[in-house]
Short mmCIF file of C-alpha atoms and ligand atoms in Angstrom, two decimals:
data_model
loop_
_atom_site.label_atom_id
_atom_site.label_comp_id
_atom_site.label_asym_id
_atom_site.label_seq_id
_atom_site.Cartn_x
_atom_site.Cartn_y
_atom_site.Cartn_z
CA GLN A 139 37.33 29.96 -27.28
CA THR A 140 37.25 31.05 -30.90
CA THR A 141 41.06 31.22 -30.97
CA GLN A 142 40.99 27.45 -30.67
CA LEU A 143 38.44 27.29 -33.45
CA ILE A 144 40.63 29.32 -35.79
CA SER A 145 43.50 26.93 -35.22
CA ARG A 146 41.28 23.90 -35.80
CA ARG A 147 39.76 25.28 -38.99
CA ILE A 148 43.21 25.98 -40.41
CA ARG A 149 44.25 22.42 -39.63
CA GLU A 150 41.10 21.07 -41.26
CA ILE A 151 42.22 22.88 -44.41
CA GLY A 152 45.38 20.77 -44.18
CA VAL A 153 47.72 23.49 -42.91
CA TYR A 154 49.41 22.96 -39.54
CA SER A 155 48.69 25.73 -37.07
CA GLU A 156 49.59 26.46 -33.46
CA VAL A 157 48.23 28.88 -30.88
CA VAL A 158 50.94 31.05 -29.27
CA PRO A 159 50.66 33.89 -26.76
CA GLY A 160 49.54 37.15 -28.30
CA ASP A 161 52.37 38.96 -26.55
CA ILE A 162 55.11 36.54 -27.64
CA ASN A 163 58.45 38.31 -28.13
CA VAL A 164 59.33 38.14 -31.82
CA ALA A 165 62.63 40.03 -31.64
CA GLY A 166 64.54 36.88 -32.52
CA GLY A 167 62.20 36.18 -35.45
CA LEU A 168 59.82 33.27 -35.80
CA PRO A 169 60.71 29.75 -36.94
CA ALA A 170 61.48 29.72 -40.66
CA ASP A 171 58.51 27.51 -41.50
CA VAL A 172 55.96 30.03 -40.22
CA LYS A 173 54.15 31.28 -43.31
CA GLY A 174 51.73 33.69 -41.73
CA VAL A 175 50.16 34.91 -38.51
CA ILE A 176 46.55 35.35 -37.46
CA LEU A 177 45.75 37.72 -34.61
CA SER A 178 42.69 36.35 -32.86
CA GLY A 179 39.75 37.98 -31.12
CA SER A 180 39.63 38.88 -27.42
CA PRO A 181 37.08 40.15 -24.91
CA TRP A 182 39.29 43.22 -24.34
CA GLY A 183 39.07 46.68 -25.93
CA VAL A 184 42.35 47.89 -27.47
CA TYR A 185 42.43 51.10 -25.41
CA GLU A 186 41.79 49.43 -22.03
CA THR A 187 44.71 49.37 -19.60
CA GLY A 188 46.25 45.93 -19.50
CA ALA A 189 44.77 44.93 -22.86
CA PRO A 190 46.84 42.27 -24.63
CA ALA A 191 49.09 43.76 -27.29
CA VAL A 192 51.25 42.16 -29.97
CA ASP A 193 54.92 42.93 -30.16
CA PRO A 194 55.04 45.65 -32.86
CA ALA A 195 58.17 43.94 -34.23
CA LEU A 196 55.75 41.37 -35.65
CA LEU A 197 54.88 43.88 -38.35
CA ASP A 198 58.51 44.13 -39.42
CA LEU A 199 58.90 40.42 -40.13
CA GLY A 200 57.27 40.85 -43.53
CA LEU A 201 54.90 37.92 -42.90
CA PRO A 202 51.30 37.99 -44.10
CA LEU A 203 48.97 38.90 -41.24
CA LEU A 204 45.26 38.51 -40.70
CA GLY A 205 43.63 40.32 -37.78
CA ILE A 206 40.25 38.96 -36.74
CA CYS A 207 37.97 41.26 -34.66
CA TYR A 208 40.22 42.41 -31.77
CA GLY A 209 43.22 41.43 -33.91
CA PHE A 210 41.92 43.79 -36.58
CA HIS A 211 41.46 46.54 -33.98
CA GLN A 212 45.07 46.11 -32.92
CA LEU A 213 46.31 46.53 -36.48
CA VAL A 214 44.14 49.62 -36.85
CA SER A 215 45.47 51.10 -33.65
CA ILE A 216 49.14 50.30 -34.40
CA TYR A 217 48.87 51.90 -37.85
CA GLY A 218 47.26 55.06 -36.44
CA GLY A 219 43.57 54.52 -37.19
CA GLU A 220 40.78 54.72 -34.66
CA VAL A 221 38.71 52.10 -32.86
CA LEU A 222 35.32 53.10 -31.51
CA PRO A 223 33.95 51.67 -28.32
CA GLN A 224 30.38 50.66 -28.89
CA LYS A 225 27.50 50.77 -26.46
CA LYS A 226 25.72 47.82 -27.96
CA LYS A 227 27.32 44.53 -28.85
CA GLU A 228 26.73 43.32 -32.41
CA PHE A 229 26.15 39.62 -32.18
CA GLY A 230 24.98 37.06 -34.72
CA ARG A 231 24.48 36.87 -38.44
CA ALA A 232 25.21 40.04 -40.43
CA PRO A 233 25.30 40.60 -44.18
CA VAL A 234 28.64 41.68 -45.63
CA HIS A 235 29.32 43.21 -49.05
CA PHE A 236 32.74 43.40 -50.43
CA LYS A 237 33.90 46.20 -52.59
CA ALA A 238 37.23 45.12 -53.90
CA ASP A 239 37.91 41.71 -55.37
CA ARG A 240 40.81 40.51 -53.30
CA LEU A 241 42.70 37.29 -52.86
CA LEU A 242 41.06 36.94 -49.45
CA PHE A 243 37.58 36.73 -50.99
CA GLU A 244 38.47 34.47 -53.91
CA GLY A 245 35.46 32.30 -54.74
CA VAL A 246 33.19 34.18 -52.31
CA PRO A 247 30.10 35.90 -53.78
CA GLY A 248 29.92 39.72 -53.45
CA GLY A 249 27.35 39.48 -50.67
CA PHE A 250 27.33 36.82 -47.95
CA THR A 251 26.21 36.36 -44.36
CA SER A 252 28.99 36.69 -41.85
CA TRP A 253 29.03 36.03 -38.09
CA MET A 254 29.71 39.00 -35.84
CA SER A 255 30.50 39.11 -32.14
CA HIS A 256 32.00 42.40 -31.08
CA GLY A 257 31.55 45.51 -28.96
CA ASP A 258 34.13 47.86 -30.46
CA SER A 259 34.41 48.53 -34.17
CA VAL A 260 36.73 50.34 -36.54
CA GLY A 261 35.93 54.09 -36.57
CA ARG A 262 38.61 55.30 -38.96
CA LEU A 263 40.93 53.18 -41.06
CA PRO A 264 44.63 54.12 -41.06
CA GLY A 265 45.81 55.86 -44.26
CA ASP A 266 47.82 52.78 -45.25
CA PHE A 267 44.66 50.68 -45.40
CA GLU A 268 41.89 50.44 -47.94
CA LEU A 269 38.35 49.34 -47.24
CA ILE A 270 37.53 46.04 -48.91
CA ALA A 271 34.22 45.05 -47.32
CA THR A 272 31.41 46.61 -45.28
CA SER A 273 28.54 45.36 -43.19
CA GLU A 274 25.39 47.41 -42.62
CA SER A 275 27.03 49.87 -40.28
CA HIS A 276 30.68 48.89 -39.94
CA VAL A 277 33.97 48.31 -41.65
CA ALA A 278 33.88 44.56 -42.27
CA ALA A 279 37.32 44.11 -43.85
CA ALA A 280 40.36 46.12 -44.88
CA LYS A 281 43.75 45.53 -46.45
CA HIS A 282 47.08 47.26 -46.24
CA ARG A 283 47.65 49.02 -49.55
CA GLU A 284 51.08 47.51 -50.16
CA ARG A 285 51.51 44.56 -47.87
CA GLU A 286 49.65 41.31 -47.26
CA ILE A 287 48.08 42.56 -44.05
CA TYR A 288 44.34 42.05 -43.70
CA GLY A 289 41.83 42.80 -41.01
CA ILE A 290 38.29 41.47 -40.73
CA GLN A 291 35.60 42.33 -38.21
CA PHE A 292 33.59 39.09 -38.52
CA HIS A 293 34.53 35.58 -37.38
CA PRO A 294 35.23 33.24 -40.30
CA GLU A 295 36.10 30.44 -37.83
CA VAL A 296 32.51 30.17 -36.57
CA THR A 297 30.50 27.65 -38.58
CA HIS A 298 27.55 30.07 -38.96
CA CYS A 299 29.79 32.39 -41.02
CA GLU A 300 29.12 31.69 -44.68
CA TYR A 301 32.31 31.13 -46.70
CA GLY A 302 34.32 31.28 -43.46
CA ASN A 303 36.39 28.24 -44.42
CA GLU A 304 37.02 29.66 -47.90
CA ILE A 305 38.24 32.92 -46.41
CA LEU A 306 40.62 31.17 -44.00
CA LYS A 307 41.78 28.90 -46.79
CA ASN A 308 42.36 31.88 -49.08
CA PHE A 309 44.48 33.44 -46.38
CA ALA A 310 46.49 30.32 -45.46
CA ILE A 311 47.06 29.00 -48.97
CA GLY A 312 46.38 31.91 -51.32
CA VAL A 313 47.95 34.76 -49.34
CA CYS A 314 50.55 32.96 -47.17
CA GLY A 315 51.45 30.32 -49.74
CA ALA A 316 51.27 27.49 -47.20
CA ARG A 317 50.79 24.02 -48.61
CA ALA A 318 47.97 21.76 -47.44
CA GLU A 319 50.29 19.05 -46.14
CA TRP A 320 49.15 18.52 -42.56
CA SER A 321 47.51 15.14 -42.22
CA ILE A 322 47.19 12.58 -39.49
CA ALA A 323 48.81 9.99 -41.73
CA GLY A 324 51.81 12.30 -42.05
CA PHE A 325 51.74 12.89 -38.30
CA ILE A 326 52.05 9.14 -37.65
CA GLU A 327 55.24 9.02 -39.72
CA GLN A 328 56.80 12.10 -38.12
CA GLU A 329 55.84 11.31 -34.56
CA SER A 330 56.90 7.67 -34.86
CA ALA A 331 60.34 8.74 -36.01
CA ALA A 332 60.55 11.24 -33.16
CA LEU A 333 59.52 8.59 -30.61
CA ARG A 334 62.09 6.12 -31.91
CA GLN A 335 64.82 8.71 -31.69
CA ARG A 336 63.85 9.92 -28.23
CA THR A 337 63.53 6.47 -26.64
CA SER A 338 66.28 4.71 -28.62
CA GLY A 339 65.44 1.21 -27.49
CA ARG A 340 64.56 1.99 -23.86
CA LYS A 341 61.33 0.77 -22.28
CA VAL A 342 58.19 2.91 -22.40
CA LEU A 343 55.30 2.54 -19.97
CA THR A 344 51.75 3.77 -20.51
CA LEU A 345 48.95 3.66 -17.98
CA VAL A 346 45.88 2.79 -19.99
CA SER A 347 42.57 3.93 -18.49
CA GLY A 348 40.16 2.64 -21.10
CA GLY A 349 39.56 6.20 -22.34
CA VAL A 350 40.30 7.34 -25.87
CA ASP A 351 43.51 9.29 -25.26
CA SER A 352 45.56 6.72 -23.37
CA THR A 353 44.41 3.94 -25.71
CA VAL A 354 45.52 5.95 -28.74
CA VAL A 355 48.90 6.63 -27.08
CA ALA A 356 49.29 2.88 -26.57
CA ALA A 357 48.35 2.19 -30.19
CA LEU A 358 50.84 4.78 -31.45
CA LEU A 359 53.66 3.37 -29.32
CA LEU A 360 52.94 -0.15 -30.57
CA LYS A 361 53.11 1.09 -34.14
CA ALA A 362 56.19 3.30 -33.70
CA LEU A 363 58.36 1.16 -31.43
CA ASP A 364 59.33 -2.44 -30.99
CA PRO A 365 56.30 -3.89 -29.11
CA ALA A 366 58.76 -5.67 -26.83
CA ASP A 367 59.74 -2.25 -25.43
CA VAL A 368 56.15 -1.10 -24.88
CA HIS A 369 54.66 -1.82 -21.45
CA LEU A 370 50.96 -1.15 -20.93
CA MET A 371 49.31 -1.19 -17.54
CA TYR A 372 45.59 -1.14 -16.94
CA ILE A 373 44.17 -1.19 -13.42
CA ASP A 374 40.70 -2.66 -13.10
CA THR A 375 39.30 -0.80 -10.10
CA GLY A 376 35.94 -2.53 -10.28
CA PHE A 377 34.41 0.82 -11.23
CA MET A 378 34.71 0.32 -14.98
CA ARG A 379 31.84 0.10 -17.43
CA LYS A 380 30.43 -3.27 -18.54
CA ASN A 381 32.93 -5.25 -20.66
CA GLU A 382 35.34 -2.30 -20.62
CA THR A 383 38.30 -4.28 -19.32
CA GLY A 384 37.80 -7.04 -21.87
CA GLU A 385 37.46 -4.56 -24.73
CA VAL A 386 40.61 -2.66 -23.81
CA GLU A 387 42.51 -5.90 -23.61
CA ARG A 388 41.14 -7.15 -26.91
CA ASP A 389 41.92 -3.85 -28.70
CA LEU A 390 45.49 -3.66 -27.46
CA ARG A 391 46.28 -7.31 -28.07
CA ALA A 392 44.96 -6.94 -31.61
CA LEU A 393 47.50 -4.15 -32.10
CA GLY A 394 50.33 -6.40 -31.04
CA ALA A 395 50.70 -5.61 -27.32
CA GLU A 396 53.11 -8.10 -25.74
CA ASN A 397 53.56 -6.60 -22.28
CA LEU A 398 50.01 -5.81 -21.28
CA TYR A 399 49.42 -5.93 -17.51
CA VAL A 400 45.77 -6.03 -16.58
CA ILE A 401 45.73 -5.63 -12.82
CA ASP A 402 42.66 -6.94 -11.08
CA ALA A 403 42.44 -4.63 -8.07
CA ARG A 404 38.67 -4.84 -7.69
CA SER A 405 38.54 -6.29 -4.22
CA GLU A 406 41.13 -3.80 -2.92
CA PHE A 407 39.04 -0.90 -4.16
CA TYR A 408 35.76 -2.33 -2.85
CA SER A 409 37.34 -2.82 0.59
CA ALA A 410 38.76 0.70 0.58
CA LEU A 411 35.27 2.10 0.07
CA SER A 412 33.46 -0.13 2.50
CA GLY A 413 31.42 1.96 4.95
CA ILE A 414 32.39 5.27 3.28
CA PHE A 415 29.56 7.65 2.43
CA ASP A 416 31.22 11.04 2.05
CA PRO A 417 31.88 11.85 -1.65
CA GLU A 418 35.18 13.67 -0.99
CA GLU A 419 36.43 10.86 1.18
CA LYS A 420 35.48 8.33 -1.54
CA ARG A 421 37.44 10.27 -4.16
CA ARG A 422 40.42 10.65 -1.86
CA ARG A 423 40.56 6.94 -1.05
CA ILE A 424 40.26 5.96 -4.70
CA GLY A 425 43.02 8.40 -5.71
CA ASP A 426 45.39 7.22 -2.95
CA LEU A 427 44.79 3.54 -3.60
CA PHE A 428 45.23 4.05 -7.32
CA ILE A 429 48.65 5.55 -6.74
CA SER A 430 49.77 2.83 -4.37
CA VAL A 431 48.57 -0.01 -6.63
CA GLN A 432 50.29 1.66 -9.53
CA GLU A 433 53.59 1.99 -7.65
CA ARG A 434 53.46 -1.57 -6.41
CA GLU A 435 52.71 -3.03 -9.83
CA ILE A 436 55.32 -0.95 -11.62
CA ALA A 437 57.93 -2.19 -9.19
CA ALA A 438 56.71 -5.78 -9.56
CA ARG A 439 57.02 -5.59 -13.37
CA ARG A 440 60.42 -3.92 -13.12
CA VAL A 441 59.47 -1.01 -15.32
CA ASN A 442 60.49 1.77 -12.88
CA ASP A 443 63.19 2.93 -15.26
CA ALA A 444 60.90 3.28 -18.29
CA PHE A 445 59.81 6.47 -20.01
CA LEU A 446 56.21 7.32 -19.10
CA ALA A 447 53.96 8.12 -22.08
CA GLN A 448 50.78 10.10 -21.38
CA GLY A 449 47.73 11.11 -23.39
CA THR A 450 48.07 14.87 -22.86
CA LEU A 451 46.22 16.73 -25.64
CA TYR A 452 46.81 20.12 -27.18
CA THR A 453 43.84 21.57 -25.29
CA ASP A 454 45.31 20.26 -21.98
CA MET A 455 48.54 22.09 -22.81
CA ILE A 456 46.64 25.28 -23.42
CA GLU A 457 44.48 24.86 -20.30
CA SER A 458 47.53 24.32 -18.16
CA GLY A 459 49.04 27.48 -19.61
CA LYS A 460 51.81 25.72 -21.52
CA GLY A 461 50.53 26.58 -24.94
CA ILE A 462 49.15 30.05 -24.48
CA GLY A 463 50.04 33.35 -22.80
CA GLU A 464 49.04 34.50 -19.37
CA LYS A 465 46.36 36.76 -20.74
CA ALA A 466 44.21 33.97 -22.15
CA HIS A 467 41.17 33.30 -20.04
CA VAL A 468 42.39 30.00 -18.68
CA ILE A 469 40.07 27.33 -17.33
CA LYS A 470 41.90 24.53 -15.64
CA SER A 471 40.32 21.15 -15.21
CA HIS A 472 40.06 20.48 -11.50
CA HIS A 473 39.97 16.74 -11.84
CA ASN A 474 43.51 15.77 -12.64
CA VAL A 475 45.17 14.30 -9.61
CA ARG A 476 48.88 15.09 -9.36
CA SER A 477 50.57 11.76 -9.23
CA PRO A 478 54.03 11.33 -7.69
CA LEU A 479 54.99 9.08 -10.62
CA VAL A 480 54.29 11.83 -13.16
CA GLU A 481 56.13 14.42 -11.06
CA GLU A 482 59.14 12.17 -10.73
CA LYS A 483 59.26 11.28 -14.43
CA ARG A 484 58.84 14.90 -15.38
CA GLY A 485 61.70 15.88 -13.10
CA ARG A 486 63.92 13.38 -14.90
CA GLY A 487 62.78 14.38 -18.40
CA GLU A 488 61.24 10.95 -18.93
CA ILE A 489 57.74 11.96 -19.94
CA LEU A 490 56.50 11.43 -23.49
CA GLU A 491 53.41 13.30 -24.64
CA PRO A 492 53.01 12.26 -28.27
CA LEU A 493 49.47 13.71 -28.61
CA ALA A 494 50.36 17.12 -27.23
CA ARG A 495 49.98 18.82 -30.61
CA LEU A 496 46.60 17.23 -31.41
CA TYR A 497 42.99 18.19 -30.88
CA LYS A 498 40.50 15.60 -29.69
CA ASP A 499 38.97 15.04 -33.12
CA GLU A 500 42.45 14.53 -34.56
CA VAL A 501 43.16 11.99 -31.80
CA ARG A 502 40.02 10.11 -32.84
CA GLU A 503 41.15 10.12 -36.46
CA LEU A 504 44.60 8.95 -35.38
CA GLY A 505 43.04 6.09 -33.38
CA THR A 506 41.03 5.00 -36.39
CA LEU A 507 44.07 5.10 -38.68
CA LEU A 508 46.02 3.05 -36.15
CA GLY A 509 43.33 0.39 -36.30
CA LEU A 510 41.36 0.92 -33.10
CA ALA A 511 37.67 -0.05 -33.14
CA GLN A 512 35.20 2.77 -33.84
CA SER A 513 33.45 1.97 -30.56
CA THR A 514 36.73 2.71 -28.76
CA VAL A 515 37.58 5.99 -30.46
CA GLU A 516 34.04 7.42 -30.23
CA ARG A 517 33.60 6.59 -26.54
CA HIS A 518 32.01 9.15 -24.24
CA PRO A 519 34.31 10.63 -21.56
CA PHE A 520 34.47 8.69 -18.30
CA PRO A 521 35.68 10.02 -14.94
CA GLY A 522 38.82 8.58 -13.35
CA PRO A 523 36.99 7.28 -10.24
CA GLY A 524 34.48 5.66 -12.60
CA LEU A 525 31.20 4.27 -11.38
CA ALA A 526 32.13 5.06 -7.77
CA VAL A 527 31.05 8.68 -8.26
CA ARG A 528 27.82 7.49 -9.83
CA ILE A 529 26.78 5.39 -6.85
CA LEU A 530 25.62 7.83 -4.24
CA GLY A 531 26.37 6.76 -0.69
CA GLU A 532 28.28 3.59 0.06
CA VAL A 533 29.78 1.74 -2.89
CA THR A 534 29.57 -2.04 -2.94
CA SER A 535 30.39 -4.61 -5.60
CA GLU A 536 26.70 -5.54 -5.79
CA LYS A 537 25.73 -1.92 -6.52
CA CYS A 538 28.49 -1.65 -9.12
CA ASP A 539 27.07 -4.69 -10.92
CA ILE A 540 23.54 -3.26 -10.87
CA LEU A 541 24.73 0.09 -12.20
CA ARG A 542 26.92 -1.51 -14.87
CA GLU A 543 23.91 -3.44 -16.15
CA ALA A 544 21.60 -0.41 -16.28
CA ASP A 545 24.29 1.78 -17.82
CA SER A 546 25.05 -0.69 -20.56
CA ILE A 547 21.37 -0.96 -21.49
CA PHE A 548 21.10 2.85 -21.64
CA ILE A 549 24.18 3.15 -23.88
CA GLU A 550 23.08 0.25 -26.08
CA GLU A 551 19.68 1.91 -26.58
CA LEU A 552 21.32 5.22 -27.49
CA LYS A 553 23.46 3.52 -30.10
CA ARG A 554 20.49 1.61 -31.48
CA ARG A 555 18.59 4.89 -31.86
CA ASN A 556 21.61 6.65 -33.44
CA LEU A 557 21.68 9.12 -30.57
CA TYR A 558 25.04 8.17 -29.04
CA ASP A 559 27.16 10.47 -31.21
CA GLU A 560 24.80 13.43 -30.75
CA ILE A 561 25.16 13.19 -26.99
CA TRP A 562 28.40 14.32 -25.36
CA GLN A 563 28.10 12.13 -22.31
CA ALA A 564 25.41 9.72 -21.11
CA PHE A 565 25.30 7.43 -18.10
CA CYS A 566 23.19 6.14 -15.21
CA VAL A 567 23.41 7.12 -11.56
CA LEU A 568 22.37 4.79 -8.73
CA LEU A 569 20.52 6.75 -6.04
CA PRO A 570 20.79 5.93 -2.33
CA VAL A 571 17.05 5.43 -1.90
CA ARG A 572 14.70 2.54 -2.45
CA SER A 573 11.21 3.11 -3.66
CA VAL A 574 8.17 0.93 -3.57
CA GLY A 575 7.00 -0.96 -6.63
CA VAL A 576 4.77 -3.87 -7.56
CA THR A 577 5.75 -7.05 -9.33
CA GLY A 578 2.90 -9.46 -9.86
CA ASP A 579 0.95 -9.32 -6.60
CA SER A 580 3.75 -8.32 -4.31
CA ARG A 581 5.15 -5.00 -3.22
CA ASN A 582 8.91 -4.64 -3.26
CA TYR A 583 11.49 -1.96 -2.74
CA GLY A 584 13.78 -1.42 -5.72
CA TYR A 585 16.66 0.91 -6.43
CA VAL A 586 16.09 4.19 -8.23
CA VAL A 587 18.30 4.97 -11.21
CA SER A 588 18.63 8.37 -12.80
CA LEU A 589 19.51 8.71 -16.46
CA ARG A 590 21.88 11.55 -17.33
CA ALA A 591 22.48 12.69 -20.93
CA ILE A 592 24.00 16.03 -21.82
CA VAL A 593 25.32 17.96 -24.78
CA SER A 594 28.43 20.05 -24.30
CA ARG A 595 31.46 21.35 -26.14
CA ASP A 596 34.06 20.70 -23.46
CA GLY A 597 32.31 19.59 -20.26
CA MET A 598 32.63 23.05 -18.69
CA THR A 599 28.97 23.83 -19.32
CA ALA A 600 26.27 21.39 -20.37
CA ASP A 601 22.68 21.29 -21.58
CA VAL A 602 20.25 18.47 -20.96
CA TYR A 603 19.68 16.28 -24.02
CA PRO A 604 16.05 16.82 -25.08
CA PHE A 605 14.88 13.23 -25.57
CA GLU A 606 11.62 12.36 -27.26
CA MET A 607 9.34 11.10 -24.47
CA LYS A 608 8.86 7.84 -26.39
CA ASP A 609 12.61 7.13 -26.22
CA LEU A 610 12.70 7.76 -22.48
CA LEU A 611 9.72 5.50 -21.84
CA GLU A 612 11.18 2.65 -23.85
CA ILE A 613 14.63 2.97 -22.23
CA SER A 614 13.04 3.05 -18.78
CA SER A 615 11.04 -0.10 -19.34
CA ARG A 616 14.01 -1.94 -20.84
CA ILE A 617 16.01 -1.16 -17.72
CA THR A 618 13.32 -2.15 -15.21
CA ASN A 619 12.49 -5.31 -17.18
CA ASN A 620 16.09 -6.45 -17.32
CA VAL A 621 17.53 -5.35 -14.01
CA PRO A 622 15.20 -6.76 -11.34
CA SER A 623 16.68 -4.76 -8.47
CA ILE A 624 15.85 -1.46 -10.18
CA GLY A 625 12.24 -0.43 -9.57
CA ARG A 626 12.18 3.12 -10.89
CA VAL A 627 13.90 5.25 -13.52
CA VAL A 628 14.01 9.05 -13.52
CA TYR A 629 15.57 11.55 -15.94
CA ASP A 630 17.87 14.28 -14.64
CA VAL A 631 16.85 17.54 -16.33
CA SER A 632 19.47 19.83 -14.75
CA SER A 633 21.91 21.77 -16.85
CA LYS A 634 25.44 22.75 -15.81
CA PRO A 635 25.51 25.24 -14.15
CA PRO A 636 23.95 25.08 -11.62
CA ALA A 637 24.35 21.27 -11.49
CA THR A 638 27.55 19.44 -12.44
CA ILE A 639 27.59 16.62 -14.97
CA GLU A 640 28.41 13.94 -12.41
CA TRP A 641 26.33 13.66 -9.24
CA GLU A 642 29.23 13.45 -6.81
P1 XMP B 760 31.52 17.67 -13.66
O1 XMP B 760 30.83 16.61 -12.89
O2 XMP B 760 32.55 18.42 -12.87
O3 XMP B 760 32.30 16.90 -14.81
O4 XMP B 760 30.56 18.60 -14.35
C1 XMP B 760 32.89 17.47 -15.94
C2 XMP B 760 33.57 16.37 -16.73
O5 XMP B 760 34.64 15.81 -16.00
C3 XMP B 760 34.43 14.43 -15.75
N1 XMP B 760 34.89 14.13 -14.38
C4 XMP B 760 36.07 13.59 -14.08
N2 XMP B 760 37.08 13.17 -14.86
N3 XMP B 760 38.29 12.49 -12.95
C5 XMP B 760 38.19 12.62 -14.29
O6 XMP B 760 39.11 12.21 -15.01
C6 XMP B 760 37.33 12.88 -12.09
O7 XMP B 760 37.45 12.77 -10.88
C7 XMP B 760 36.15 13.45 -12.69
N4 XMP B 760 35.00 13.96 -12.18
C8 XMP B 760 34.23 14.36 -13.24
C9 XMP B 760 32.94 14.21 -15.92
O8 XMP B 760 32.65 12.85 -16.26
C10 XMP B 760 32.64 15.19 -17.04
O9 XMP B 760 32.99 14.65 -18.29
#
């Protein structure tokens, strides 16, 4: 996890960085534009069997190196020092004092609070290294006496580490001599040229879902290529959020989309789910129908022979093992359906993944620079099967309309209270029960809606958003006042694990 953070921090400094496997073979050298290498942390101990190890040839390339935590331990062990296993993990803020005024600590005061997270520590430095900083009980940093090889025990990439950005910047720019030239504006130029060259006037198709990534891909293609060659397809399943279809269409038209196919497949999807209660069966039917509608419409628009551009991100590459070695603790998203179209296009080398080098926050910046509305680029994540997994039990068009209404009120209220950006994902769930209520003098049975709002870094784990009770009460009454068929609102206070974010 912090390996990703290191890479992101370096990019924020304006220097392009990539994560590569720790055990990458460097015998053939590294690309000429590599200015330096950072060896990241790891949950392993250097002396454990099977522990990841760098190719020692890396040290012969003459490149500046910075070992962080485990990376430091590796340098120590390669150069003949000693790493001590520790019984107790040191975790959290820890004061560091540095002894020697080095390039790495340029502009950093002699004492600062670092962030530690380690079991092992350096017991004895190799003879080639000198101590440059200490914490209360450990070696905090060291430098090779003759070469630009540094090791640090703390984690400058973690935001709690004071002067962490300065230290990384000192390494990237001061020590390695990299220039701060990485910018999203520059990326647009480079990637546009690459797209033009790769496609050379052929058609490109993108399946737009309404989410941030595919919309940004569409925007980039419209900017980079002749809009006449860009074909955008959006399938309205009937499970989209309120006004979503209209907003996607408006956004893409504003960017010059000429071939935008908005497919109204609502009634097909509603029929496919009629009488179906089992969540797995619902998902399966939606997935299958999606693929068949897609195939049919692509054939009808005669875009079978087009390149297929997808919104794969850098983190997807890493999660699928394409960007990082086998040893990384890989977590693969279980939600991505393998589509025959993608398989076929991949087999023919006709897939374009223009965002594959970017992190999510860079994609948002790119979307903004390309002229997409802020409301589009800041959108919360939304599952492929949409509202269908938020209507427990049988899905009907009537229930979709009720849920859409409640959900849009919830989101509107969050935006009005400036809470939307603090929350990672928020939505309503329509429960399969009716509960009694009173309106005027009569008793009636209304639907129950559950609000869900969570904070998360990546959706793999999640905490419940701790609303002020006043906010919850006001949101609840706005929903029941405006959506007559909803009689009761509850708040889901389950974290993930043990619950999942979605209910189905
Ligand atoms: P769970 O419910 O597994 O969700 O905690 C984690 C994240 O994934 C989203 N999600 C999906 N995304 N297709 C998707 O593209 C799906 O079938 C799907 N199911 C869940 C969910 O909204 C959350 O952001």
